[in-house]
Coordinates of C-alpha atoms and ligand atoms in Angstrom, one line a residue:
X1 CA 0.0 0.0 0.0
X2 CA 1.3 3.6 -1.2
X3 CA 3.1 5.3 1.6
X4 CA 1.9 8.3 -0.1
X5 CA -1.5 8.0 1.5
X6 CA -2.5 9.1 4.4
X7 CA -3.2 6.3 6.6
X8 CA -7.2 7.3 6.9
X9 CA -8.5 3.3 6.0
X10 CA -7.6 -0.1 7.1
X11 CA -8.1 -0.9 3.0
X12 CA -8.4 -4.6 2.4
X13 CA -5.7 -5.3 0.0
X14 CA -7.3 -5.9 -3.0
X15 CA -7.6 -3.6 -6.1
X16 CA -10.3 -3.5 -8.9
X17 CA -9.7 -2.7 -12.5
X18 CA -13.3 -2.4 -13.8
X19 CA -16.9 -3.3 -13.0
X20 CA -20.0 -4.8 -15.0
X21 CA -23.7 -5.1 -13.3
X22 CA -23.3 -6.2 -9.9
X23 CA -19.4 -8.0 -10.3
X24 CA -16.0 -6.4 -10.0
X25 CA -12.7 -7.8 -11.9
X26 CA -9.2 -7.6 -10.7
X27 CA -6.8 -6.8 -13.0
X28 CA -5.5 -10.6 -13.3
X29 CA -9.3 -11.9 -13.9
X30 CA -10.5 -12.2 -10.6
X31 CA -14.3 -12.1 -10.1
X32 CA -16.1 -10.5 -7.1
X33 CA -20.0 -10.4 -6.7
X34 CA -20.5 -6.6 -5.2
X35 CA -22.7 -7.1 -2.3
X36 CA -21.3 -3.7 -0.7
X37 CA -22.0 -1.2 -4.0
X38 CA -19.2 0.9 -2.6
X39 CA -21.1 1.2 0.5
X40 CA -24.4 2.3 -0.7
X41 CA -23.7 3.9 -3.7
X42 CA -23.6 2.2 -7.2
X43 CA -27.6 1.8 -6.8
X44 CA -27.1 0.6 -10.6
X45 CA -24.2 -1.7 -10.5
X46 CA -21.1 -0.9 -12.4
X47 CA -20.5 0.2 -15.9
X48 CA -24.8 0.8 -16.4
X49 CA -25.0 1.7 -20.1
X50 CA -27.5 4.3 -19.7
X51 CA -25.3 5.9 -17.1
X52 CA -22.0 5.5 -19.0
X53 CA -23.8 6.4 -22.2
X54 CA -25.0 10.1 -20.5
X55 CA -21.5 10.9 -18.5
X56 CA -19.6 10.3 -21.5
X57 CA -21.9 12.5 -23.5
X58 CA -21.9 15.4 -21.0
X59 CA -18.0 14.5 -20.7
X60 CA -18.0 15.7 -24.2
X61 CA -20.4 18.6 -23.8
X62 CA -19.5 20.2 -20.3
X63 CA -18.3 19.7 -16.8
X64 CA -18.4 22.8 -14.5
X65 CA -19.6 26.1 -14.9
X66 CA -20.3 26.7 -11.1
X67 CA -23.9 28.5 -9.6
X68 CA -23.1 32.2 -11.0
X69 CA -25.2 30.7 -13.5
X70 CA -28.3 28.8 -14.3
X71 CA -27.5 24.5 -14.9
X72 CA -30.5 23.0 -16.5
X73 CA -30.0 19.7 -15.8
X74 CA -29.6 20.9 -11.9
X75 CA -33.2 22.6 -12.5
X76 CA -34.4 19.1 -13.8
X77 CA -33.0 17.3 -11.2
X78 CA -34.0 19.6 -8.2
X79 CA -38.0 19.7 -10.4
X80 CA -37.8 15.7 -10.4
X81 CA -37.0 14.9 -6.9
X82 CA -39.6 17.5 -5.5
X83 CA -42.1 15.9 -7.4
X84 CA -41.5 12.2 -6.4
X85 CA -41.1 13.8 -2.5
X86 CA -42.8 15.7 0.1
X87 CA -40.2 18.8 -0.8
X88 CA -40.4 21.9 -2.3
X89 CA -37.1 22.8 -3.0
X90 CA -33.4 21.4 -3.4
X91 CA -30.3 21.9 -3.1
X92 CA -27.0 20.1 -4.6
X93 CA -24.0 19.7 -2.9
X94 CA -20.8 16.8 -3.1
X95 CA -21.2 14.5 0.1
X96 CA -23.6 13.0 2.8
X97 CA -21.9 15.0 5.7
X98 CA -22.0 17.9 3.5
X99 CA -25.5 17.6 3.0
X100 CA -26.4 17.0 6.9
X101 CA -24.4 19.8 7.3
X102 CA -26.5 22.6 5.1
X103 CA -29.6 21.0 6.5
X104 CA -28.8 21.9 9.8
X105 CA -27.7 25.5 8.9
X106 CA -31.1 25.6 7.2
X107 CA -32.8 24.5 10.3
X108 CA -31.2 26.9 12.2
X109 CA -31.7 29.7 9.7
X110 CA -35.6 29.0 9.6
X111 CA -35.6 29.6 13.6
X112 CA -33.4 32.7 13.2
X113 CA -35.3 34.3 9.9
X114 CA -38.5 33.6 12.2
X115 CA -36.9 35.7 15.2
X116 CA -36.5 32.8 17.2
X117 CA -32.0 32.2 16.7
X118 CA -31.9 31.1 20.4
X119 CA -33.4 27.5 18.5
X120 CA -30.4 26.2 17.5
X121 CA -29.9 22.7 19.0
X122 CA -30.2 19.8 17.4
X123 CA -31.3 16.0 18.8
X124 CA -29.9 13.3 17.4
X125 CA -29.8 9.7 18.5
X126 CA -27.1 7.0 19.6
X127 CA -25.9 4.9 16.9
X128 CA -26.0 7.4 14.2
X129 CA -23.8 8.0 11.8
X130 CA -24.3 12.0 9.7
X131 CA -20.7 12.3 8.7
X132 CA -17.0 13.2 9.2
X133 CA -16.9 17.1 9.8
X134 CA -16.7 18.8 12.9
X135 CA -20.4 19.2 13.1
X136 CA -21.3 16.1 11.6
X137 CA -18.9 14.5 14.3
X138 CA -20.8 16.2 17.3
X139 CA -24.0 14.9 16.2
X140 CA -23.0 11.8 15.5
X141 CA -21.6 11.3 18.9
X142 CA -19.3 8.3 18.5
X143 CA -16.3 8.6 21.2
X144 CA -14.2 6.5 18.5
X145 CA -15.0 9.2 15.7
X146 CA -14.3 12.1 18.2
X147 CA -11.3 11.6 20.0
X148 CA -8.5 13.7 19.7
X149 CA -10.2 16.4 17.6
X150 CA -10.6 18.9 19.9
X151 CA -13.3 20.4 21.9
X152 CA -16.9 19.0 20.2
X153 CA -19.0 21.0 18.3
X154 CA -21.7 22.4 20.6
X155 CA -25.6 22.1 19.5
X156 CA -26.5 19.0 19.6
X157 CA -28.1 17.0 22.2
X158 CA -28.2 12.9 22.3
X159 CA -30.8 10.4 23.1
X160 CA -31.4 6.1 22.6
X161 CA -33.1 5.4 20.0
X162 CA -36.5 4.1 20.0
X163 CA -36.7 5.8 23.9
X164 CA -39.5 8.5 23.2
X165 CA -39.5 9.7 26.9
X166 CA -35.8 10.2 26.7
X167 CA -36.6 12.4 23.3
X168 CA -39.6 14.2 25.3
X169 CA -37.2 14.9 28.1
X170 CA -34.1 16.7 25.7
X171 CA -36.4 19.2 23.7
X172 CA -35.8 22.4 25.2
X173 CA -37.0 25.8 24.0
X174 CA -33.7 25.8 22.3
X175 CA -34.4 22.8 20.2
X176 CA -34.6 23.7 16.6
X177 CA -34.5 19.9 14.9
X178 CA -34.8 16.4 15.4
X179 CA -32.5 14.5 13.6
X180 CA -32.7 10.8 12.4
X181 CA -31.7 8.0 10.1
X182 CA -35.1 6.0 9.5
X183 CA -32.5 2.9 9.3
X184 CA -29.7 3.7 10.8
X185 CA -26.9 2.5 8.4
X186 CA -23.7 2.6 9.7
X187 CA -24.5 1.5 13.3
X188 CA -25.9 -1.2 11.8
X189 CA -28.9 -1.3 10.4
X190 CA -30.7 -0.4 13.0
X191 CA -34.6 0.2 11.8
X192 CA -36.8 3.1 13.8
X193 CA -40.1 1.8 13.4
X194 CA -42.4 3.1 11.8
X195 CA -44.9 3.7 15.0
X196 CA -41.7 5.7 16.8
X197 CA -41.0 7.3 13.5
X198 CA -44.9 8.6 13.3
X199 CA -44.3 9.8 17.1
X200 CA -41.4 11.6 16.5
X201 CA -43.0 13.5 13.3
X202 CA -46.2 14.1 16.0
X203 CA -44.0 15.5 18.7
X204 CA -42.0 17.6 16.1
X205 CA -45.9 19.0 15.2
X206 CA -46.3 19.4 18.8
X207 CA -43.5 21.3 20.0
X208 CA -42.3 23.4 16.7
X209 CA -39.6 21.4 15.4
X210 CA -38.1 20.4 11.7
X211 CA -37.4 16.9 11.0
X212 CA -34.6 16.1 9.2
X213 CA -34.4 12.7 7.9
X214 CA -30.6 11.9 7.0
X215 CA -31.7 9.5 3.9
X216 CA -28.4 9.4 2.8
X217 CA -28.0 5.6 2.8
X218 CA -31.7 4.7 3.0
X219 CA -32.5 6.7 -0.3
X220 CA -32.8 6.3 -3.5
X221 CA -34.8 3.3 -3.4
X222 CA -32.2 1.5 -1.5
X223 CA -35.2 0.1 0.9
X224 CA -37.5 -1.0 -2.1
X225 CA -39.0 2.6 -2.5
X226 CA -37.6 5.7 -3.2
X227 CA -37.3 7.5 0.2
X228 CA -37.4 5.5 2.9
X229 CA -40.0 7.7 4.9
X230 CA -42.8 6.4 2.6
X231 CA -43.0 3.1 4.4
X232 CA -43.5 5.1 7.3
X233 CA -46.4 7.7 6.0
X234 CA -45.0 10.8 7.5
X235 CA -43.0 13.2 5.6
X236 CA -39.7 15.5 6.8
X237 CA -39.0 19.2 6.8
X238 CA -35.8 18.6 5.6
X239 CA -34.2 15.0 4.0
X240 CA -30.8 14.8 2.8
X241 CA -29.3 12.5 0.3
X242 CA -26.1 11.7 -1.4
X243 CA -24.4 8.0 -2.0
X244 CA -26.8 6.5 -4.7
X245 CA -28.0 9.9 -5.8
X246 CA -25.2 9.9 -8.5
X247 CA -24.5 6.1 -8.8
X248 CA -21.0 6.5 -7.8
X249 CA -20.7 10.3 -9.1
X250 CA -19.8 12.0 -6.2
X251 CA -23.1 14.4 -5.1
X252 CA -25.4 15.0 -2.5
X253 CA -28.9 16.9 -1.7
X254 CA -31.1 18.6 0.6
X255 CA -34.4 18.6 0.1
X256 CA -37.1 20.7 1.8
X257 CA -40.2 22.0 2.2
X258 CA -40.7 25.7 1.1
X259 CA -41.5 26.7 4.8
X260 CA -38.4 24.9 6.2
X261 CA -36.1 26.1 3.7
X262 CA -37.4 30.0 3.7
X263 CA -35.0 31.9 6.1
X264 CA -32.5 30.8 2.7
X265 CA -32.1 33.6 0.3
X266 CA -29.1 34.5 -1.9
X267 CA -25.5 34.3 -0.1
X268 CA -27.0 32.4 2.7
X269 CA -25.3 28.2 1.7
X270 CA -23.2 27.3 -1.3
X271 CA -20.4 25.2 -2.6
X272 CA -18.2 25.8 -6.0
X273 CA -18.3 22.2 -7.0
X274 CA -21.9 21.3 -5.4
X275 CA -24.8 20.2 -8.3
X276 CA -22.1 21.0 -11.3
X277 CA -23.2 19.6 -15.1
X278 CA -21.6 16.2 -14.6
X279 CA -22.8 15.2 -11.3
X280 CA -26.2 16.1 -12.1
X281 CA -26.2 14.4 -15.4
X282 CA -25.3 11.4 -13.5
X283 CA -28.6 12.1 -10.8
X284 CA -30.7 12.1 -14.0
X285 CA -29.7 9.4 -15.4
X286 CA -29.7 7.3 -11.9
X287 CA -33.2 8.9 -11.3
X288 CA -34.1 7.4 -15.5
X289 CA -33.8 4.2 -14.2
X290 CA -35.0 4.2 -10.3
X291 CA -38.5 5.7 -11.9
X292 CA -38.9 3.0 -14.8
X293 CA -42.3 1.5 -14.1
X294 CA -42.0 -1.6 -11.5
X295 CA -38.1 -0.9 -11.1
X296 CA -39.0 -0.2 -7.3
X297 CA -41.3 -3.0 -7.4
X298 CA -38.5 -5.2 -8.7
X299 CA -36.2 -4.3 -6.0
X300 CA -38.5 -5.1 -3.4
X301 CA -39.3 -8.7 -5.1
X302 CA -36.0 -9.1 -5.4
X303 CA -34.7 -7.8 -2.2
X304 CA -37.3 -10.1 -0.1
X305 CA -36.1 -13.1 -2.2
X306 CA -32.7 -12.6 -0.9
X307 CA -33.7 -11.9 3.1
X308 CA -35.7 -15.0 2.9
X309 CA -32.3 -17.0 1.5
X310 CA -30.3 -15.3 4.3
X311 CA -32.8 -16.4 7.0
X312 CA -32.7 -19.5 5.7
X313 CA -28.6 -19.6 6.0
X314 CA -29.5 -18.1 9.9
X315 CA -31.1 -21.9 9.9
X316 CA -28.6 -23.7 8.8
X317 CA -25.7 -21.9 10.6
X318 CA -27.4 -20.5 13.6
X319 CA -23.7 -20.7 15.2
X320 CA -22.5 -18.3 12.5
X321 CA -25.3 -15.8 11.7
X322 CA -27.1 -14.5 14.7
X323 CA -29.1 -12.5 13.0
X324 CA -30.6 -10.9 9.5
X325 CA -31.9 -7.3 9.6
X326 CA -32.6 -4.3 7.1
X327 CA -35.1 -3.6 4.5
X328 CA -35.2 -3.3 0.7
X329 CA -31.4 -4.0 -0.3
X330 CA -29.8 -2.5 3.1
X331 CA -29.9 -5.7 4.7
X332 CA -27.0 -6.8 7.5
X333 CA -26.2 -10.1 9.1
X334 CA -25.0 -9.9 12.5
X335 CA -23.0 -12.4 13.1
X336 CA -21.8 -14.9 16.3
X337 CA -17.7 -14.4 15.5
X338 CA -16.4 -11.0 14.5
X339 CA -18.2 -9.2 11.8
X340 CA -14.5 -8.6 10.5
X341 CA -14.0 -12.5 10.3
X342 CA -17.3 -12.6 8.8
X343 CA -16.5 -9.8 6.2
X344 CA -13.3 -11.9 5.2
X345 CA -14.1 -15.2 4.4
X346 CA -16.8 -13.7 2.2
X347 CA -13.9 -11.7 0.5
X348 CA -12.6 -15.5 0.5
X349 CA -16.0 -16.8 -1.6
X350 CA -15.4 -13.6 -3.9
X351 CA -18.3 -11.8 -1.9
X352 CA -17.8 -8.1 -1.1
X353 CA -19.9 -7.3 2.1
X354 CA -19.3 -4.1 4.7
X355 CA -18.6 -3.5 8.1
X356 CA -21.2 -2.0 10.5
X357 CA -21.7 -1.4 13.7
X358 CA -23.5 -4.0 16.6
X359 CA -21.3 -6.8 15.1
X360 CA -22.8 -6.9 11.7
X361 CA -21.9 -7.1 7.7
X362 CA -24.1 -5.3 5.5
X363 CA -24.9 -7.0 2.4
X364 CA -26.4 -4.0 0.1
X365 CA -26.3 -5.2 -3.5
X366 CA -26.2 -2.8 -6.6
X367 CA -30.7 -2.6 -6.8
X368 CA -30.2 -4.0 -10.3
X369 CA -28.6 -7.0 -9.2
X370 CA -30.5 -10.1 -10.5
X371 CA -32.5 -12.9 -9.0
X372 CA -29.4 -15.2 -10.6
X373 CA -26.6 -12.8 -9.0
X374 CA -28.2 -13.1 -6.1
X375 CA -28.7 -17.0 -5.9
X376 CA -24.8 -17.2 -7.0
X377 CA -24.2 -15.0 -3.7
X378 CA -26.3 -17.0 -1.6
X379 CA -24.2 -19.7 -2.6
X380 CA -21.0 -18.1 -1.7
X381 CA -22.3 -17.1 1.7
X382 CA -23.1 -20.1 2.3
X383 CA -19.9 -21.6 1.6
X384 CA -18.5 -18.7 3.6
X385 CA -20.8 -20.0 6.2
X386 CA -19.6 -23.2 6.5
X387 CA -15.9 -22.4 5.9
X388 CA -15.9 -20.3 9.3
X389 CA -18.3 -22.9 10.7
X390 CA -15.2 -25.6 9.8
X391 CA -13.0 -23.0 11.2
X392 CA -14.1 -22.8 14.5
X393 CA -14.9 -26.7 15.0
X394 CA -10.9 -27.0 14.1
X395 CA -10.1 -24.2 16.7
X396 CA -12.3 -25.8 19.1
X397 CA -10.3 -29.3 19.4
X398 CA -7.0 -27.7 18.8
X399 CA -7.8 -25.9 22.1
Ligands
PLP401 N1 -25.3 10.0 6.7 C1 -25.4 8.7 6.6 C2 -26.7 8.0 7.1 C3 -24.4 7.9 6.1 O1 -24.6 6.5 6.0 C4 -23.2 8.5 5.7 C5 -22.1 7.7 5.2 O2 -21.9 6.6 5.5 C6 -23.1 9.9 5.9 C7 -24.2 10.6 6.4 C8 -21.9 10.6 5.4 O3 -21.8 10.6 4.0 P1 -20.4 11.0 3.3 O4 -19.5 9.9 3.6 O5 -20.8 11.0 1.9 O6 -20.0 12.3 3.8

């Protein structure tokens, strides 16, 4: 590994030269099924013609002319996502955290622009995940994401999840926002239900507060439909989005209503790079496919094949898999041995699955990936399965 590189990830050594539908290919032939879609993101596998085919015609065309001026394929995209979503109004930026981050300032700009700027504070719940930057970090709240990175952004106030009395007890006067992940993705796959998820929305009605839904992972029909707060029948203030917005472009969103997001006017948020030509050709063309008739439909057919295979490896290795969670294609097995030893004799069966938190590896295929590709993982699980199953029994009498 490159010396050159700052020593951010504990990379698994292993290096892909290109990518077709839900499999990646070393550059010596090697075959991987890509149950991890780059955590979340290439919602339509690799190397999609309709994507390639746009990108490299707007590669062509134009790249970046920045927001001094009018991008119409920015227009199209902010038009199409408020109509398939409770929001009024979008806006484009390059990242998750960036995203969480401009839907808190708007939050806290509503409050101000309504007189109110001593609402600033922000709840947010344990096992979150909203991102890397200094804000993002203090609402996250993880000790292991914090330390050693100075004193923590102040704003934002923390409570279990699924506790509503603990949430009752942390709004203040100064609460501007409630903040949540409807599956919480990188503490692993943790669902709210929908019941707490309809209580928060009424106590947010009740005491003057915007929900933000961080739909960064669930989005983008990663749970079977396109936002994950439809299963749920309430709708946000604010959602954000990035990770299969662009299919692997780089490019994330806020979306809002027209009341949350009025206290923005000109000068108020921006970024240089944020919804430039080429990331928003990319969220067209993602959004082309997601909104093909019975795409979504697919995905859930498909989806629930898949859990019921995986439950029915929880049968058959009930010393292995503890455990199979998620919803759509953001599924997670928690596992009985380390989710790290898990994660590696999958990599072993040429399976690509990610790390998340409470001891579990989230297998999140591409939502393209077919009901064959997904048999032909099954089958490498379950090898996977019984490899660590062999494993331990040989550990066992060696002891
Ligand atoms: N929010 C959620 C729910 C996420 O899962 C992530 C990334 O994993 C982020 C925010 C941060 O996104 P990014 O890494 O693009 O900044």
């Amino acid at each position: 590994m490159s010396e050159a590189l700052m020593s951010t990830y504990a990379r698994a050594d292993l290096a892909f030269e290109r990518g077709e539908g839900s499999y990646l290919y070393t550059a010596d032939g090697r075959r991987y099924l890509d149950f991890g879609s780059g955590i979340a993101v290439s919602a339509l596998g690799h190397s999609h013609p309709h994507l390639v085919k746009v990108i490299q015609e707007q590669a062509a065309k134009l790249w970046h002319t920045s927001n001094l001026y009018r991008i119409p394929e920015q227009e199209k995209l902010a038009e199409r996502l408020v109509a398939q979503s409770f929001a009024d109004k979008a806006f484009f930026c390059n990242s998750g955290a960036e995203a969480n981050e401009g839907a808190v300032k708007i939050a806290r700009k509503y409050w101000s622009s309504k007189g109110k700027p001593e609402k600033y504070r922000v709840i947010t719940f344990e096992g979150a995940f909203h991102g890397r930057t200094l804000a993002m970090l203090a609402a996250t709240n993880n000790k292991k994401y914090l330390d050693g990175f100075g004193p923590k952004v102040e704003g934002f106030d923390h409570v279990p999840l699924n506790d509503m009395a603990a949430l009752k007890a942390a709004i203040t006067p100064e609460t501007a926002a409630i903040m949540v992940e409807p599956i919480q993705g990188e503490g692993g796959i943790r669902a709210v239900p929908t019941e707490t998820l309809r209580a928060i929305r009424k106590l947010c009605d009740e005491h003057e507060l915007l929900l933000i839904l961080d739909e960064v992972q669930t989005g983008m029909g990663r749970t079977g439909k396109l936002f994950a707060y439809e299963w749920a029948g309430i709708t946000p203030d604010i959602m954000t989005l990035a990770k299969g917005l662009g299919g692997g472009f780089p490019v994330g969103a806020i979306l809002a209503t027209a009341e949350a997001a009025s206290g923005i006017a000109p000068g108020t948020h921006g970024t240089t790079f944020g919804g430039n030509v080429m990331a928003m050709a990319a969220g067209n063309a993602v959004l082309d496919i997601l909104l093909q008739p019975g795409f979504l439909d697919r995905v859930q057919k498909r989806s629930s094949y898949f859990r019921q295979q995986l439950a029915m490896l929880q049968d058959r290795y009930p010393d292995v898999i503890e455990e199979v969670r998620g919803q759509g294609f953001l599924l997670a097995v928690k596992t009985r041995l380390p989710n790290t030893d898990f994660q590696a004799a999958l990599r072993d069966e040429h399976v690509l699955g990610v790390t998340a938190g409470e001891n579990t590896v989230r297998l999140i295929p591409p939502l393209t990936t077919s009901e064959e590709d997904l048999a032909e993982g099954v089958k490498r699980i379950d090898a996977a399965c019984l490899r660590l199953r062999e494993a331990a029994k040989k550990a066992g009498a060696a002891k």
